[in-house]
mmCIF file of C-alpha atoms in Angstrom:
data_model
loop_
_atom_site.group_PDB
_atom_site.id
_atom_site.type_symbol
_atom_site.label_atom_id
_atom_site.label_comp_id
_atom_site.label_asym_id
_atom_site.label_seq_id
_atom_site.Cartn_x
_atom_site.Cartn_y
_atom_site.Cartn_z
ATOM 1 C CA GLU L 506 0.000 0.000 0.000
ATOM 2 C CA VAL L 507 2.783 2.432 0.861
ATOM 3 C CA LEU L 508 4.528 1.798 -2.470
ATOM 4 C CA ALA L 509 1.310 2.376 -4.399
ATOM 5 C CA LEU L 510 0.724 5.620 -2.476
ATOM 6 C CA LEU L 511 4.263 6.814 -3.239
ATOM 7 C CA VAL L 512 3.793 6.105 -6.948
ATOM 8 C CA LEU L 513 0.498 7.995 -6.995
ATOM 9 C CA MET L 514 1.961 10.987 -5.132
ATOM 10 C CA SER L 515 5.126 11.408 -7.175
ATOM 11 C CA PRO L 516 4.513 12.978 -10.610
ATOM 12 C CA LEU L 517 7.698 11.437 -12.004
ATOM 13 C CA LEU L 518 6.851 7.947 -10.730
ATOM 14 C CA TRP L 519 3.240 8.387 -11.848
ATOM 15 C CA GLY L 520 4.407 9.291 -15.349
ATOM 16 C CA LEU L 521 6.709 6.263 -15.447
ATOM 17 C CA ALA L 522 3.897 4.020 -14.226
ATOM 18 C CA LEU L 523 1.603 5.336 -16.976
ATOM 19 C CA GLN L 524 4.296 4.756 -19.606
ATOM 20 C CA LEU L 525 4.880 1.219 -18.357
ATOM 21 C CA HIS L 526 1.139 0.525 -18.351
ATOM 22 C CA SER L 527 0.882 1.914 -21.886
ATOM 23 C CA ALA L 528 3.797 -0.203 -23.098
ATOM 24 C CA VAL L 529 2.371 -3.384 -21.569
ATOM 25 C CA THR L 530 -1.243 -2.864 -22.628
ATOM 26 C CA GLY L 531 -0.682 -0.926 -25.852
ATOM 27 C CA SER L 532 -3.068 1.788 -24.639
ATOM 28 C CA TYR L 533 -2.673 5.512 -25.270
ATOM 29 C CA ILE L 534 -1.828 7.857 -22.419
ATOM 30 C CA PRO L 535 -4.160 10.869 -22.794
ATOM 31 C CA GLY L 536 -2.235 14.114 -23.215
ATOM 32 C CA THR L 537 0.958 12.511 -24.554
ATOM 33 C CA HIS L 538 0.491 14.435 -27.802
ATOM 34 C CA SER L 539 -0.929 17.874 -28.488
ATOM 35 C CA ILE L 540 -2.285 20.020 -31.268
ATOM 36 C CA ALA L 541 -0.832 23.508 -31.399
ATOM 37 C CA LEU L 542 -2.804 26.173 -33.220
ATOM 38 C CA VAL L 543 -0.692 28.868 -34.864
ATOM 39 C CA THR L 544 -2.223 31.828 -36.698
ATOM 40 C CA CYS L 545 -0.338 33.275 -39.659
ATOM 41 C CA LEU L 546 -1.070 36.408 -41.675
ATOM 42 C CA ASN L 547 -1.230 34.539 -44.982
ATOM 43 C CA GLU L 548 -0.730 31.140 -46.572
ATOM 44 C CA GLN L 549 2.863 31.823 -47.668
ATOM 45 C CA ILE L 550 3.935 32.675 -44.113
ATOM 46 C CA ALA L 551 2.043 29.607 -42.867
ATOM 47 C CA ARG L 552 3.899 27.410 -45.391
ATOM 48 C CA ASP L 553 7.276 28.905 -44.445
ATOM 49 C CA ILE L 554 6.658 28.389 -40.725
ATOM 50 C CA ALA L 555 5.327 24.854 -41.283
ATOM 51 C CA ARG L 556 8.415 23.944 -43.320
ATOM 52 C CA ALA L 557 10.706 25.366 -40.611
ATOM 53 C CA ILE L 558 8.836 23.424 -37.893
ATOM 54 C CA MET L 559 9.157 20.204 -39.885
ATOM 55 C CA ASP L 560 12.863 20.821 -40.622
ATOM 56 C CA LYS L 561 13.515 21.091 -36.871
ATOM 57 C CA LYS L 562 11.472 17.895 -36.246
ATOM 58 C CA LEU L 563 9.202 19.754 -33.826
ATOM 59 C CA ALA L 564 6.070 18.207 -35.338
ATOM 60 C CA ALA L 565 4.974 15.147 -37.251
ATOM 61 C CA TYR L 566 2.273 16.908 -39.256
ATOM 62 C CA VAL L 567 1.114 20.460 -39.965
ATOM 63 C CA ASN L 568 -2.265 21.260 -41.508
ATOM 64 C CA ILE L 569 -2.523 24.684 -43.130
ATOM 65 C CA LEU L 570 -6.196 25.551 -43.106
ATOM 66 C CA PRO L 571 -7.945 27.681 -45.726
ATOM 67 C CA LYS L 572 -7.878 31.427 -45.236
ATOM 68 C CA SER L 573 -10.306 32.539 -42.554
ATOM 69 C CA SER L 574 -11.325 35.795 -40.948
ATOM 70 C CA ALA L 575 -10.623 36.703 -37.351
ATOM 71 C CA LEU L 576 -11.637 39.381 -34.879
ATOM 72 C CA CYS L 577 -9.507 40.573 -32.003
ATOM 73 C CA THR L 578 -9.216 43.553 -29.705
ATOM 74 C CA PRO L 579 -7.013 46.448 -30.900
ATOM 75 C CA GLY L 580 -3.313 46.061 -30.285
ATOM 76 C CA SER L 581 -3.559 42.502 -29.065
ATOM 77 C CA LEU L 582 -2.421 40.274 -31.918
ATOM 78 C CA HIS L 583 -2.421 42.271 -35.091
ATOM 79 C CA PRO L 584 -0.773 45.602 -35.870
ATOM 80 C CA PHE L 585 -3.850 47.108 -37.576
ATOM 81 C CA THR L 586 -6.565 48.838 -35.576
ATOM 82 C CA SER L 587 -10.135 49.695 -36.450
ATOM 83 C CA PRO L 588 -12.231 52.689 -35.396
ATOM 84 C CA LEU L 589 -14.997 50.182 -34.561
ATOM 85 C CA GLY L 590 -13.125 48.925 -31.497
ATOM 86 C CA PHE L 591 -11.876 45.642 -32.917
ATOM 87 C CA VAL L 592 -9.605 44.327 -35.613
ATOM 88 C CA LEU L 593 -10.837 42.265 -38.538
ATOM 89 C CA PHE L 594 -8.141 40.475 -40.480
ATOM 90 C CA PHE L 595 -7.667 37.418 -42.619
ATOM 91 C CA CYS L 596 -5.332 34.638 -41.579
ATOM 92 C CA SER L 597 -4.124 31.160 -42.463
ATOM 93 C CA PRO L 598 -4.322 29.039 -39.304
ATOM 94 C CA GLN L 599 -2.192 25.958 -38.748
ATOM 95 C CA LEU L 600 -2.840 22.772 -36.775
ATOM 96 C CA VAL L 601 0.505 21.385 -35.615
ATOM 97 C CA LYS L 602 0.556 17.774 -34.328
ATOM 98 C CA THR L 603 3.411 17.049 -31.923
ATOM 99 C CA ARG L 604 4.425 15.583 -28.579
ATOM 100 C CA THR L 605 3.157 17.551 -25.592
ATOM 101 C CA SER L 606 6.726 17.624 -24.282
ATOM 102 C CA LYS L 607 7.741 19.631 -27.387
ATOM 103 C CA ILE L 608 5.134 22.407 -27.017
ATOM 104 C CA GLY L 609 7.480 24.768 -25.148
ATOM 105 C CA GLU L 610 10.268 24.362 -27.689
ATOM 106 C CA LEU L 611 7.787 24.637 -30.577
ATOM 107 C CA SER L 612 6.277 27.821 -29.152
ATOM 108 C CA ASP L 613 9.704 29.400 -28.568
ATOM 109 C CA TYR L 614 10.809 28.557 -32.093
ATOM 110 C CA VAL L 615 7.647 29.835 -33.764
ATOM 111 C CA ARG L 616 7.897 33.096 -31.777
ATOM 112 C CA SER L 617 11.478 33.508 -33.001
ATOM 113 C CA ILE L 618 10.525 33.235 -36.709
ATOM 114 C CA HIS L 619 6.948 34.592 -36.758
ATOM 115 C CA PRO L 620 6.490 38.097 -38.205
ATOM 116 C CA PHE L 621 4.080 39.139 -35.405
ATOM 117 C CA GLU L 622 5.560 40.510 -32.198
ATOM 118 C CA MET L 623 3.026 38.417 -30.246
ATOM 119 C CA PRO L 624 1.903 35.489 -32.426
ATOM 120 C CA ASP L 625 -1.226 33.521 -31.628
ATOM 121 C CA ILE L 626 0.065 30.128 -30.432
ATOM 122 C CA VAL L 627 -2.061 27.896 -28.209
ATOM 123 C CA SER L 628 -2.098 24.151 -27.657
ATOM 124 C CA LEU L 629 -4.577 21.507 -26.622
ATOM 125 C CA PRO L 630 -3.701 18.016 -25.385
ATOM 126 C CA ILE L 631 -4.996 15.100 -27.443
ATOM 127 C CA GLN L 632 -7.141 12.929 -25.191
ATOM 128 C CA GLN L 633 -8.100 10.254 -27.723
ATOM 129 C CA GLY L 634 -7.586 9.409 -31.363
ATOM 130 C CA ASN L 635 -6.641 6.755 -33.861
ATOM 131 C CA PRO L 636 -4.008 4.703 -31.967
ATOM 132 C CA LEU L 637 -1.992 4.039 -35.134
ATOM 133 C CA TYR L 638 -1.899 7.759 -35.982
ATOM 134 C CA LEU L 639 -0.941 8.739 -32.431
ATOM 135 C CA ARG L 640 1.837 6.149 -32.446
ATOM 136 C CA TRP L 641 3.010 7.574 -35.795
ATOM 137 C CA ILE L 642 3.231 11.082 -34.275
ATOM 138 C CA GLY L 643 5.372 9.679 -31.462
ATOM 139 C CA GLU L 644 7.642 7.870 -33.916
ATOM 140 C CA ASN L 645 8.178 11.029 -36.007
ATOM 141 C CA VAL L 646 8.829 13.570 -33.272
ATOM 142 C CA PRO L 647 11.976 12.738 -31.295
ATOM 143 C CA ARG L 648 11.750 12.594 -27.510
ATOM 144 C CA ASP L 649 13.439 15.309 -25.477
#
């Protein structure tokens, strides 16, 4: 009982226990991988950033979505302001599939090459998905 309690209380031991359980059972550990959303001003910038991310092996897959419109408050994400109290601009969003452990490095790298002073980069952990696809992400993004 004491050993089980220690494993449950220690984040490092808990993580190792989950990895061992996953390896033995072949099950997916929710949150192992993430999707990062990155907004780019246009499709060319999105392509350039996606290529740079892939060259650095920070992701297994990057979707560049069709151009969309976005609203934000003045001065927050986009350099243009509107007299109406918000900013309307067009963007090419990206969905970047990677390991959750790479999100910090991915975010730092994108900030270093993105033309915006404060680029829109957020991530969400993947809770479930096609096990073969999730395994493929893990095989194509090196561990830390």
